[in-house]
Short mmCIF file of C-alpha atoms in Angstrom, two decimals:
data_model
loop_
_atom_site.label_atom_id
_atom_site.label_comp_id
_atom_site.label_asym_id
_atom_site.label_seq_id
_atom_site.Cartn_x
_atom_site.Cartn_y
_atom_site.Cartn_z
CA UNK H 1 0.00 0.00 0.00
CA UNK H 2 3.19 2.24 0.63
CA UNK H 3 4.72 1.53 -2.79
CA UNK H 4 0.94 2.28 -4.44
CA UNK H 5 0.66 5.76 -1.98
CA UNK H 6 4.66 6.62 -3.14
CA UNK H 7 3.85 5.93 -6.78
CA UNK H 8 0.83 8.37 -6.69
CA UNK H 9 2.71 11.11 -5.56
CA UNK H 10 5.52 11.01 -7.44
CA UNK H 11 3.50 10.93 -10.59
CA UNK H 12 1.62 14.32 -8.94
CA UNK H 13 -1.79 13.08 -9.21
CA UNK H 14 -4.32 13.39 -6.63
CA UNK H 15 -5.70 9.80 -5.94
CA UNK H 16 -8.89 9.79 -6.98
CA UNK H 17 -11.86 8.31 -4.50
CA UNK H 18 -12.14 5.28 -6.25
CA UNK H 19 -8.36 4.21 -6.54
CA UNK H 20 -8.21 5.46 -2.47
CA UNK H 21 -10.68 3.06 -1.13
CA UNK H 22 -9.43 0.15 -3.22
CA UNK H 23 -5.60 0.87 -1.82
CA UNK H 24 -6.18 1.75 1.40
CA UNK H 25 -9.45 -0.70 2.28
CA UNK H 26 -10.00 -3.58 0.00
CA UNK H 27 -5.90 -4.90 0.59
CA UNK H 28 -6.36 -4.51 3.92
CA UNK H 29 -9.36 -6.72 4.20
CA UNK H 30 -8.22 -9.34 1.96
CA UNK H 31 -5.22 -9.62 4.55
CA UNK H 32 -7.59 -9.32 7.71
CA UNK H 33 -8.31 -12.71 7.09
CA UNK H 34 -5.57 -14.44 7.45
CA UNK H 35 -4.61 -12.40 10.71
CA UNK H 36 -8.43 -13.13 12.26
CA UNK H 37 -8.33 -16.31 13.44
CA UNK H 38 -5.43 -15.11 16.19
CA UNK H 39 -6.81 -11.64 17.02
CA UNK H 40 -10.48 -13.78 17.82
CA UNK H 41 -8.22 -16.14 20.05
CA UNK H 42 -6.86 -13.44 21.53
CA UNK H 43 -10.28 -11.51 22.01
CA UNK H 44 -11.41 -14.70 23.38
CA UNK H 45 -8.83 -14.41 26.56
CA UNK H 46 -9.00 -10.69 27.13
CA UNK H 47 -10.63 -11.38 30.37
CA UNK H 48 -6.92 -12.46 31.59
CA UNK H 49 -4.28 -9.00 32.37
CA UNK H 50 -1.48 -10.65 29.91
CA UNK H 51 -4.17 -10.88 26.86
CA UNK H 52 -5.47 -8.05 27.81
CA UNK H 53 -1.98 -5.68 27.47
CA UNK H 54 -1.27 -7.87 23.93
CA UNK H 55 -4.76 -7.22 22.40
CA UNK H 56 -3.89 -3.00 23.35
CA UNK H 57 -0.64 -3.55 22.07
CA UNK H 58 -2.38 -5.13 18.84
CA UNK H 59 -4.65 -2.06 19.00
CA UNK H 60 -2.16 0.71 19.21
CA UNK H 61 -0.01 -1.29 16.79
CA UNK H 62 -2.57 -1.38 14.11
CA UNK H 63 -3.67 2.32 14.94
CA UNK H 64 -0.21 3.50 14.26
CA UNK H 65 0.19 1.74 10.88
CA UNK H 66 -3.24 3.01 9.50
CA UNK H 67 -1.76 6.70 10.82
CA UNK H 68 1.02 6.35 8.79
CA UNK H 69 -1.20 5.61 5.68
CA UNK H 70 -3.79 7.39 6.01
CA UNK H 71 -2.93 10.77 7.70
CA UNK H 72 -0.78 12.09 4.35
CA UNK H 73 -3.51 11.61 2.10
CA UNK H 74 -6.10 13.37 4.43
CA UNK H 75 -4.21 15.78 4.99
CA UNK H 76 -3.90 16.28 1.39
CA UNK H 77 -7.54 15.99 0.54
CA UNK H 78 -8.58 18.78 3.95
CA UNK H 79 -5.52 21.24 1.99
CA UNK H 80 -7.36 20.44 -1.36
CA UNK H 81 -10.74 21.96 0.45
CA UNK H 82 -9.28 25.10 1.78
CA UNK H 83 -7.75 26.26 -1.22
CA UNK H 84 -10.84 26.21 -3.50
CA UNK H 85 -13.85 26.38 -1.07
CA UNK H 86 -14.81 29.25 1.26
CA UNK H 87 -15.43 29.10 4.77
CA UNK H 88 -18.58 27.85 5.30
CA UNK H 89 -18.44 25.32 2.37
CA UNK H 90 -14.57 23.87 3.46
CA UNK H 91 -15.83 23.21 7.34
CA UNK H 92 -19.57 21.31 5.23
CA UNK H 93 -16.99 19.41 3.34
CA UNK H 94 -14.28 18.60 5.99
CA UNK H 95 -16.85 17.21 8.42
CA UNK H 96 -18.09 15.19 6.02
CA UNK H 97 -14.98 13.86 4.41
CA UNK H 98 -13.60 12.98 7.74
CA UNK H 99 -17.24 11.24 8.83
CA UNK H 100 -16.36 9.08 5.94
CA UNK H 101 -12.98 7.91 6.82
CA UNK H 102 -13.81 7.30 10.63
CA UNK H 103 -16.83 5.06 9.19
CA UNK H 104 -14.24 3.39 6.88
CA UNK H 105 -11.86 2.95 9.44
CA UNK H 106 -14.18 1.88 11.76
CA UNK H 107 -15.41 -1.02 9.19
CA UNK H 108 -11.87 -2.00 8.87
CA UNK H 109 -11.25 -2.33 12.25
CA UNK H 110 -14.21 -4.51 12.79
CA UNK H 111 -12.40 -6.81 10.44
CA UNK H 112 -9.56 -7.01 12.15
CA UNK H 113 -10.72 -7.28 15.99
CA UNK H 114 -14.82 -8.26 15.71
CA UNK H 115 -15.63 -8.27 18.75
CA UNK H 116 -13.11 -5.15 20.51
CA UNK H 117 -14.22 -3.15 17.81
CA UNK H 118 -17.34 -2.26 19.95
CA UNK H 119 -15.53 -0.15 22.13
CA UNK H 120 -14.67 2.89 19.92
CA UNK H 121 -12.33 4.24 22.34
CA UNK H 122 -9.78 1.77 21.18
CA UNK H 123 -9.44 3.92 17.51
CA UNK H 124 -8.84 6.98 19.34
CA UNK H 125 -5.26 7.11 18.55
CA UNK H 126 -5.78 6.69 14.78
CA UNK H 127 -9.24 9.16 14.97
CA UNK H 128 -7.70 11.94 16.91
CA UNK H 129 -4.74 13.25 14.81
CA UNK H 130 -6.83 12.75 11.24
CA UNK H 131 -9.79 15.61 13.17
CA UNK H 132 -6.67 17.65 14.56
CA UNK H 133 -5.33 18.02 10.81
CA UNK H 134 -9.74 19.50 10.19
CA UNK H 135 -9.33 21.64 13.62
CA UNK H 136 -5.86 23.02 12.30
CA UNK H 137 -6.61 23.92 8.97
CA UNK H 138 -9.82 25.54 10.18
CA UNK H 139 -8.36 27.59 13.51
CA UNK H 140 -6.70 30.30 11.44
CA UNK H 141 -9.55 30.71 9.52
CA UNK H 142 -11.88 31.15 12.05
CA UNK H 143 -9.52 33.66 14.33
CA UNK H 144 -9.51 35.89 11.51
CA UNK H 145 -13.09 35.69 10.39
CA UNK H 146 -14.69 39.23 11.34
CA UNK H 147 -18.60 38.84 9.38
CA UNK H 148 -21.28 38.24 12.13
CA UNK H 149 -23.47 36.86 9.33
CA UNK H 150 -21.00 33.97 8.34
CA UNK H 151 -19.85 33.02 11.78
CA UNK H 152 -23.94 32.38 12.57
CA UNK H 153 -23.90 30.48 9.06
CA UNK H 154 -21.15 28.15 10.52
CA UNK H 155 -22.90 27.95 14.46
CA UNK H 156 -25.50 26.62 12.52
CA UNK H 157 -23.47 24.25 9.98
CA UNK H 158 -21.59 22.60 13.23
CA UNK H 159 -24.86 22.56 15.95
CA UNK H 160 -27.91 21.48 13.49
CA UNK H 161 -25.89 19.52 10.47
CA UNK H 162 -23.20 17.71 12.22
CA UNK H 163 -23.86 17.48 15.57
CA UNK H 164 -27.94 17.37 15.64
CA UNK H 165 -28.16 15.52 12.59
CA UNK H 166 -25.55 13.57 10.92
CA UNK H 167 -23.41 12.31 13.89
CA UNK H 168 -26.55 11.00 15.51
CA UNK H 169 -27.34 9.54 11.82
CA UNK H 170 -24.42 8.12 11.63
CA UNK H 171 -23.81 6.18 15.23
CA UNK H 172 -20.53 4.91 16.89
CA UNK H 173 -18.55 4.61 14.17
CA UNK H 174 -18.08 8.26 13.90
CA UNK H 175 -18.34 9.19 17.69
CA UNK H 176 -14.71 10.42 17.60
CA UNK H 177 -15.26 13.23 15.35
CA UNK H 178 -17.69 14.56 18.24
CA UNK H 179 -15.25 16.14 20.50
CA UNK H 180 -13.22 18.09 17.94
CA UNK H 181 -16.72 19.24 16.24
CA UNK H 182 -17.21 20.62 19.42
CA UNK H 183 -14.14 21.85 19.88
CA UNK H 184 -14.14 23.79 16.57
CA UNK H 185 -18.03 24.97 18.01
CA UNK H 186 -16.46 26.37 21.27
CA UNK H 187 -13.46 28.61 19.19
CA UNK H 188 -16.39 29.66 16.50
CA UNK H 189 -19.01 31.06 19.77
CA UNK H 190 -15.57 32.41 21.12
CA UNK H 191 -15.03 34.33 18.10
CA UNK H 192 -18.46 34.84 17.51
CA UNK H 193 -18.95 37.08 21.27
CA UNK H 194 -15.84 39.06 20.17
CA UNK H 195 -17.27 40.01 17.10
CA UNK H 196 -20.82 41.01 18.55
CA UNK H 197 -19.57 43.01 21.41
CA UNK H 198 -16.84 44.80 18.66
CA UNK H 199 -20.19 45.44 16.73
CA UNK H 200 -22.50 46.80 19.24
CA UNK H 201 -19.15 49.04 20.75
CA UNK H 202 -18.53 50.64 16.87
CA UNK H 203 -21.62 50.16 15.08
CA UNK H 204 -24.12 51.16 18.63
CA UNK H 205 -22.06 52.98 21.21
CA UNK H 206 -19.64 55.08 19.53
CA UNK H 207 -21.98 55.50 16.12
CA UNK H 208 -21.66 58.88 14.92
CA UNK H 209 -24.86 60.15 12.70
CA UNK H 210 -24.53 62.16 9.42
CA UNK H 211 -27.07 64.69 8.57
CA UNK H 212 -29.37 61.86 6.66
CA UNK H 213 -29.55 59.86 9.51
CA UNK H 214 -30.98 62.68 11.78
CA UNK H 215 -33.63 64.07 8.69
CA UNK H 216 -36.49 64.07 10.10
CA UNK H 217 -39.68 63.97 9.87
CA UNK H 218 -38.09 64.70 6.33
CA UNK H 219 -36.85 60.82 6.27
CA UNK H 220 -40.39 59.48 7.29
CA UNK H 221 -42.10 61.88 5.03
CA UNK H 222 -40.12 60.55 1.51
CA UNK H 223 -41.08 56.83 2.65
CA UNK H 224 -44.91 57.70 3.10
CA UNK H 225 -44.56 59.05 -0.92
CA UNK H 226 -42.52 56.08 -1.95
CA UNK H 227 -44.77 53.72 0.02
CA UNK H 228 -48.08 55.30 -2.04
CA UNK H 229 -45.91 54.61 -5.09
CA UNK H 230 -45.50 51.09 -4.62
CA UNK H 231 -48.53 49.23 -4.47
CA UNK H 232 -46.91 46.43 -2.41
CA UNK H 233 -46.36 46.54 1.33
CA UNK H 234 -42.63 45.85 1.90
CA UNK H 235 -40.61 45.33 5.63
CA UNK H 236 -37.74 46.74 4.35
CA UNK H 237 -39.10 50.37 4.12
CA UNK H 238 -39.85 50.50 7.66
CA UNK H 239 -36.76 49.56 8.55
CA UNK H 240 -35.30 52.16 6.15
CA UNK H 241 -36.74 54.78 8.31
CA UNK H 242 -34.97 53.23 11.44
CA UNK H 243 -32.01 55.08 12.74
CA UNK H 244 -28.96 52.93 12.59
CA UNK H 245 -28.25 51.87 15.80
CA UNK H 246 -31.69 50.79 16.72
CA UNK H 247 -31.45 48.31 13.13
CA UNK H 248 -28.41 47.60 13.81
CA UNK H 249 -28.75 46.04 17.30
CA UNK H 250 -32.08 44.23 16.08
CA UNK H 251 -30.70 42.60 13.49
CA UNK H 252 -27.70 41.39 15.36
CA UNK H 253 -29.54 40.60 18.18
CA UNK H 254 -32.01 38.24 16.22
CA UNK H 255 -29.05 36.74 14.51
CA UNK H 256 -27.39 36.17 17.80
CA UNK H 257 -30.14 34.65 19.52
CA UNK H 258 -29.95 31.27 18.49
CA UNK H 259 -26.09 30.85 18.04
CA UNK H 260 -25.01 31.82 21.32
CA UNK H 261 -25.20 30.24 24.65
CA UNK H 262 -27.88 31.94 26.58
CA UNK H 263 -25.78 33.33 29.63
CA UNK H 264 -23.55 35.05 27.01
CA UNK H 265 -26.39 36.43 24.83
CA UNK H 266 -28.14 37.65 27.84
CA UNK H 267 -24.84 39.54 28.62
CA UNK H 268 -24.61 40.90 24.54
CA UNK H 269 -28.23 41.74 24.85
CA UNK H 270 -28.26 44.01 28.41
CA UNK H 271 -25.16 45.74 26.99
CA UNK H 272 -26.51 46.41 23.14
CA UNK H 273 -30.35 47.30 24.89
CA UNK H 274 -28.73 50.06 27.02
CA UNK H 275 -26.13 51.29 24.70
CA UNK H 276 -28.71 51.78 21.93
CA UNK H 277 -31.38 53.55 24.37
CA UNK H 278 -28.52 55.91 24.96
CA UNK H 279 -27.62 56.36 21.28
CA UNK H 280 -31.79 56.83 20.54
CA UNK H 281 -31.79 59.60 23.25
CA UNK H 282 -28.46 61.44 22.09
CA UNK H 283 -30.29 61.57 18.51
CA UNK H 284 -33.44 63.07 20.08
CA UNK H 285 -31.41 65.95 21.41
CA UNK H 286 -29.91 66.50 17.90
CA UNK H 287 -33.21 66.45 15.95
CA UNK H 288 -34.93 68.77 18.96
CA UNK H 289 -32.12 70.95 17.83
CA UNK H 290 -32.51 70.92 13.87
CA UNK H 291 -36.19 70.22 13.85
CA UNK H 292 -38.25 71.05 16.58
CA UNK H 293 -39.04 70.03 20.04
CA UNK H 294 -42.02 68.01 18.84
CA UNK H 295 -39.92 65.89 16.57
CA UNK H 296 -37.37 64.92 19.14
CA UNK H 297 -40.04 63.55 21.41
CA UNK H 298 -41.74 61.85 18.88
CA UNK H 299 -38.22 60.11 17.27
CA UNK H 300 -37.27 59.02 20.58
CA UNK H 301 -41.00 57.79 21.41
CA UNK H 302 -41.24 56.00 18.15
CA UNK H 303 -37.78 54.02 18.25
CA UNK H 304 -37.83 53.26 22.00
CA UNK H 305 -41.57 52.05 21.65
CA UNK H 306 -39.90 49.60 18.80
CA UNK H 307 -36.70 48.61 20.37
CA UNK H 308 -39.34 47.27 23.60
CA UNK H 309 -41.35 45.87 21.15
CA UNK H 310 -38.78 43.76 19.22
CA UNK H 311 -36.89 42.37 22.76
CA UNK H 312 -40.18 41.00 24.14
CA UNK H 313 -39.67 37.51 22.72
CA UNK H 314 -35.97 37.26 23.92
CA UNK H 315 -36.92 34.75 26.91
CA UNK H 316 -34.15 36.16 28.95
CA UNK H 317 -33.47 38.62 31.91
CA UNK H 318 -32.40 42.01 31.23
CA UNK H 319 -31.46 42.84 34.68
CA UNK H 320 -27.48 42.67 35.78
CA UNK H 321 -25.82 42.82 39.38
CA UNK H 322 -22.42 44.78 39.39
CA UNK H 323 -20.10 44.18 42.53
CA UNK H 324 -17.39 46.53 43.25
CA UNK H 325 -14.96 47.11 46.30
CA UNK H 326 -15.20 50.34 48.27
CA UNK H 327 -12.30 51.30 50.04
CA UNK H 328 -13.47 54.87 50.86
CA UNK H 329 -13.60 54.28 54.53
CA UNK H 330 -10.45 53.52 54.45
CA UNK H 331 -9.06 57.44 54.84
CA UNK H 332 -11.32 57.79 57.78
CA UNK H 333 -9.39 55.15 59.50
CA UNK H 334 -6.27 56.36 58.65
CA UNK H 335 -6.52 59.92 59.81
CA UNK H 336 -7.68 58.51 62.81
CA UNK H 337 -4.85 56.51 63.41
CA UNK H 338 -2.61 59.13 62.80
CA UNK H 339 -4.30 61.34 65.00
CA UNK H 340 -3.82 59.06 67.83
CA UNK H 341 -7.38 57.77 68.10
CA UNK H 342 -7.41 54.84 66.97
CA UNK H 343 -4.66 51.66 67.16
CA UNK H 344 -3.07 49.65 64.31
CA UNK H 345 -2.59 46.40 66.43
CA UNK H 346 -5.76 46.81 68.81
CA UNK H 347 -7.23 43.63 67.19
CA UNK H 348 -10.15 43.60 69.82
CA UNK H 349 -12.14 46.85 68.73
CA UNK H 350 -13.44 47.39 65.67
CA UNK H 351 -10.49 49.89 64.62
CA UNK H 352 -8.23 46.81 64.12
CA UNK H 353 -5.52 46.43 61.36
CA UNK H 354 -7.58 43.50 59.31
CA UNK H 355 -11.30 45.63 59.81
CA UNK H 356 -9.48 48.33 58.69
CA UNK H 357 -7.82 47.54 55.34
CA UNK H 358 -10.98 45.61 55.09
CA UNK H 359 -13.08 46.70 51.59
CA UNK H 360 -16.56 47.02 51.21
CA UNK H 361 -18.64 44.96 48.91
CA UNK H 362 -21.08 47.08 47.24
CA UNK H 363 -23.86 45.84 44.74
CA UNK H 364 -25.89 47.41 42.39
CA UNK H 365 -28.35 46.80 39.60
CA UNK H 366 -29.15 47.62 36.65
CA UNK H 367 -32.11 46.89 34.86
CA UNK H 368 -31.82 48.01 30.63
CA UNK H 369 -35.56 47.06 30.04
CA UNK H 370 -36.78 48.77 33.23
CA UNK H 371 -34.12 51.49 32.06
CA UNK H 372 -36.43 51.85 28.99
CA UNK H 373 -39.59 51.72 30.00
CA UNK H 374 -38.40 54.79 32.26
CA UNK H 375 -37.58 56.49 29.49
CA UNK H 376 -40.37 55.58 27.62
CA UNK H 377 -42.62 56.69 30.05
CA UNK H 378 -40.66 60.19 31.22
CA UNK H 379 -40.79 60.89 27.44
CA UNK H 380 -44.51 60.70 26.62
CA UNK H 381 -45.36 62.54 29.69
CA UNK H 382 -42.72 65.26 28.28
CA UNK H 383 -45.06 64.79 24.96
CA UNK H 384 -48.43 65.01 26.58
CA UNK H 385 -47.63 68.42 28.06
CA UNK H 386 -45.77 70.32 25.92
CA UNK H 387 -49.23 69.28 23.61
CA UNK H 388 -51.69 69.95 26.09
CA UNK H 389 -49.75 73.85 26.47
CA UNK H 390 -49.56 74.09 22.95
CA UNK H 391 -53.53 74.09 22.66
CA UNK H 392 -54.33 75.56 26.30
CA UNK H 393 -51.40 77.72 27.36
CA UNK H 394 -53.84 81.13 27.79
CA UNK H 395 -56.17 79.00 29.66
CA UNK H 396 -53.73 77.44 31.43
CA UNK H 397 -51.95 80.97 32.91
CA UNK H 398 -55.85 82.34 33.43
CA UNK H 399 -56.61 79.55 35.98
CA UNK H 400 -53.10 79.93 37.97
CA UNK H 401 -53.86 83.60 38.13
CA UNK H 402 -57.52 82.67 39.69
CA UNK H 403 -56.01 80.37 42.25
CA UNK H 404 -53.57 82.87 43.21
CA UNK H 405 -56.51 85.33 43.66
CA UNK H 406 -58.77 82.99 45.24
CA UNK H 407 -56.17 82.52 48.06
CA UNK H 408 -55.33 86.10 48.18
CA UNK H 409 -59.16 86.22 49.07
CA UNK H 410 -59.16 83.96 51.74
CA UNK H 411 -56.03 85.25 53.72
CA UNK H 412 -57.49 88.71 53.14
CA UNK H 413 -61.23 86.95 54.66
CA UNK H 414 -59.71 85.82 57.84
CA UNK H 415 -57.49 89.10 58.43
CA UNK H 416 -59.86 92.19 57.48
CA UNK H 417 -63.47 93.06 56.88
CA UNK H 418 -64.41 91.82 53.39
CA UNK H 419 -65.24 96.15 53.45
CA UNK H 420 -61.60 96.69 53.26
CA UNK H 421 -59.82 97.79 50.08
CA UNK H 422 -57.26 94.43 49.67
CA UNK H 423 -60.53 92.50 49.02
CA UNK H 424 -61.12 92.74 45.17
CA UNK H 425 -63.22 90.30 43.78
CA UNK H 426 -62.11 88.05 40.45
CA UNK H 427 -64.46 89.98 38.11
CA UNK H 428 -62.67 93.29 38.98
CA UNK H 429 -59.26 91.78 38.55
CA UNK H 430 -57.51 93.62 35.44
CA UNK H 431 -56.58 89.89 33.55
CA UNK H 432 -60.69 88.51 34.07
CA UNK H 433 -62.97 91.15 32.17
CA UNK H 434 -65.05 90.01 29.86
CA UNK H 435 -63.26 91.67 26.85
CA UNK H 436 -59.48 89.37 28.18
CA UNK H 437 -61.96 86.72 28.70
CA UNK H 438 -63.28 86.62 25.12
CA UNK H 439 -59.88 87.20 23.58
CA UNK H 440 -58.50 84.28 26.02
CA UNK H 441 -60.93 82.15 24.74
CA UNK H 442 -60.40 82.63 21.30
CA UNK H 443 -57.16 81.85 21.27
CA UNK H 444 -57.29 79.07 22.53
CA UNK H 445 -60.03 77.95 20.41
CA UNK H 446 -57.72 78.95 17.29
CA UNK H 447 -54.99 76.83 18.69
CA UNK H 448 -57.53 73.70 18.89
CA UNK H 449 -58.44 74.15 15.66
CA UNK H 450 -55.03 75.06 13.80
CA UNK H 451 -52.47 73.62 15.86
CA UNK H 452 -53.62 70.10 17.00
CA UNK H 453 -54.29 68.92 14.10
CA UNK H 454 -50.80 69.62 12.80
CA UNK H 455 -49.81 67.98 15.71
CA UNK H 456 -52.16 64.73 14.76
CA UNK H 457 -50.80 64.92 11.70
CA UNK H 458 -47.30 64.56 12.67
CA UNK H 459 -48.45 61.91 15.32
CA UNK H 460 -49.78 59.72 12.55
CA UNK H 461 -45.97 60.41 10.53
CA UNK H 462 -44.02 59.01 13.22
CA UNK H 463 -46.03 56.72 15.17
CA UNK H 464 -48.25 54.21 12.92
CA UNK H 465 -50.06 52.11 15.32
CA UNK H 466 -53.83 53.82 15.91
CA UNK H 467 -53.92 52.09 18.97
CA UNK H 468 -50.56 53.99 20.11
CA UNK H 469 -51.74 57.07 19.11
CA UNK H 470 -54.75 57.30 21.02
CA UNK H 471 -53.32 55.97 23.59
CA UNK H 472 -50.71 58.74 23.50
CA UNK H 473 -53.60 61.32 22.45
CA UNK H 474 -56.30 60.52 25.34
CA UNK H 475 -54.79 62.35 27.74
CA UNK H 476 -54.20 65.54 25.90
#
């Protein structure tokens, strides 16, 4: 099999898969025969230590000679792979090219010992180095690999294909390959939580907007002309009209969700959920700036009402306990030592050298959903008013006025004869004759009718849900 193996390679041919089973396999169990009748004696007397260490030997003998054979020309075939396939396709094919050889080997092993061959343990040494020469080839790759999109492809390649699916399929004969699939699993979530938190640090955190991203209601008001163009409803508009960071950290956080381990998305997904509130609520100062008031509220109302939206389903906890040490005490101590109050080496009062160098634990939580809904909440109330005094500001000043009067009244009632000349009644009060009255009341009756429905108007821009808007709009 040597002189066949040496001959292919010095003519520079690639053994095809044919001329590779029939050199490597069907030799081997043509000469398994004559060699079975002593490996089943020897099986047969395993239960005795001496029989026992010669059947291992046989094992480890027979492991190392298949090595030898095999190893160059799967190596070969795994180097063949990565130079024409990508990624994704070269850790599909190396999986399955190696399930193939354990099976083989495994078949060819059963020839040889039929009855050890149960315990798949005993191929290890042959198994193991052909999956290192997979794991090695793929490593660098992997390390190096910065798409989010491509590292989920291949979570998904090694958790549902291979280890869900064909490994299962397959049975014992290809059990070895399980611990190196996982192995390669554990580097590509590894690489896979560097590459999110990278992502939500850039593309969330530190995002800095250009003057497109912050055009609104300009932004909203192109995709309402462009939606009446087209005539079918598509997702991808409304996400168009997203700022950045809040798409940004919904589409990684969906992609995330089933590729990572659930402690570590948790983690990804308190970090992103803040970060992005934050980034929302920096924009809504910026468009309060260049727009108006109005549409800063109703920005930040809109994308925070979608970012709580979208993390309902995530089934995990969004609250986080920080620990830290607190040594502040410590200077208290101190000075009071040096003042002569206090003794280092008194160990029986509370002063004492261990109690003093002695840190505090502190704890603290922090909640990113609860975070939102704050903010959520603080926001819309912001809303509601700055409405409501829009429409009813005259009003508004007229009945602080009366209150101030009406106690003026009734500290003047309990002081002096109502005769005297502090008591005034409201109707002689300068700001309530019937002529400020009238004009009051027309103002405010133009603002009702001119301003609030501009106001509706730009409601119904930002926020599409009826059901939001009244809910928003009841109040005022």
């Amino acid at each position: 099999v040597q002189v066949a193996i040496r001959e292919n390679v010095l003519g520079k041919n690639a053994m095809s898969e044919g001329a590779e089973t029939s050199v490597l396999y069907v030799r081997f169990k043509a000469a398994a025969n004559e060699m079975k009748p002593v490996m089943e004696e020897i099986e047969t007397r395993s239960s005795r230590n001496e029989y026992a260490q010669i059947l291992a030997d046989c094992h480890t003998l027979y492991c190392e000679q298949r090595l030898s054979l095999v190893k160059g020309i799967v190596h070969q075939r795994i180097n063949d792979y990565a130079k024409k396939e990508p990624l994704a396709s070269l850790t599909r094919s190396g999986c399955a090219y190696l399930m193939q050889v354990c099976q083989l080997e495994h078949q060819l092993f059963d020839h040889f010992f039929p009855t050890s061959s149960a315990e798949t343990s005993s191929l290890a040494p042959l198994v193991d180095p052909l999956c290192t020469l997979l794991y090695d080839t793929l490593r660098p790759k992997l390390i190096h690999e910065a798409e989010l999109d491509l590292l989920c492809e291949l979570v998904d390649i090694l958790k549902s294909e291979v280890l869900e699916e064909q490994l299962i399929r397959r049975g014992e004969s290809v059990a070895g390959l399980r611990p190196t699939v996982l192995r390669i699993l554990a580097d590509v979530h590894e690489r896979l939580t560097f590459r999110a938190q990278t992502h939500v640090r850039d593309e969330i955190a530190n995002f800095l907007p250009l003057a497109e991203d912050l055009d609104y209601p300009a932004k909203l008001e192109r995709a309402v002309v462009s939606a009446a163009g087209n005539e079918v409803a598509d997702n991808s508009d409304a996400f168009e009209t997203l700022y950045p960071p809040l798409e940004k950290t919904l589409s990684c956080l969906s992609k995330l969700y089933r590729c990572l381990d659930p402690s570590i998305f948790t983690g990804l997904a308190q970090d992103s959920v803040g970060v992005c509130s934050m980034s929302i609520q920096r924009a809504s100062k910026l468009i309060a700036k260049k727009s108006s008031q109005m549409d800063g509220q109703l920005f930040l109302i809109k994308h925070l009402l979608i970012l709580r939206e979208q993390i309902a389903p995530f089934d995990i906890e969004f609250a986080v306990t920080y620990k830290e040490l607190d040594f502040s005490h410590l200077l208290e101590h101190l000075r009071r030592i040096l003042r002569g109050q206090a003794s280092l080496f008194d160990w029986s009062k509370s002063t004492s050298l261990a109690r003093t160098f002695s840190p505090r634990v502190l704890e603290s939580q922090v909640d990113a959903k609860k975070e939102l809904e704050k903010n959520l909440k603080t926001t819309c109330e912001e809303f509601i008013m700055s409405v409501t005094k829009l429409a009813v500001e005259p009003m508004l000043s007229f009945v602080t006025k009366v209150t101030a009067v009406k106690l003026a009244l009734s500290s003047a009632g309990r002081e002096q004869s109502p005769e005297s000349d502090n008591f005034k009644p409201l109707k002689n009060q300068a700001f309530a004759t019937p002529e400020k009255l009238a004009e009051l009341m027309e103002k405010v009756d133009r603002a009702i009718a001119q301003d609030l429905p501009v106001v509706v108007s730009k409601m119904t821009l930002y926020l599409q849900n009826p059901s939001t808007r009244s809910i928003l709009f009841k109040p005022i």
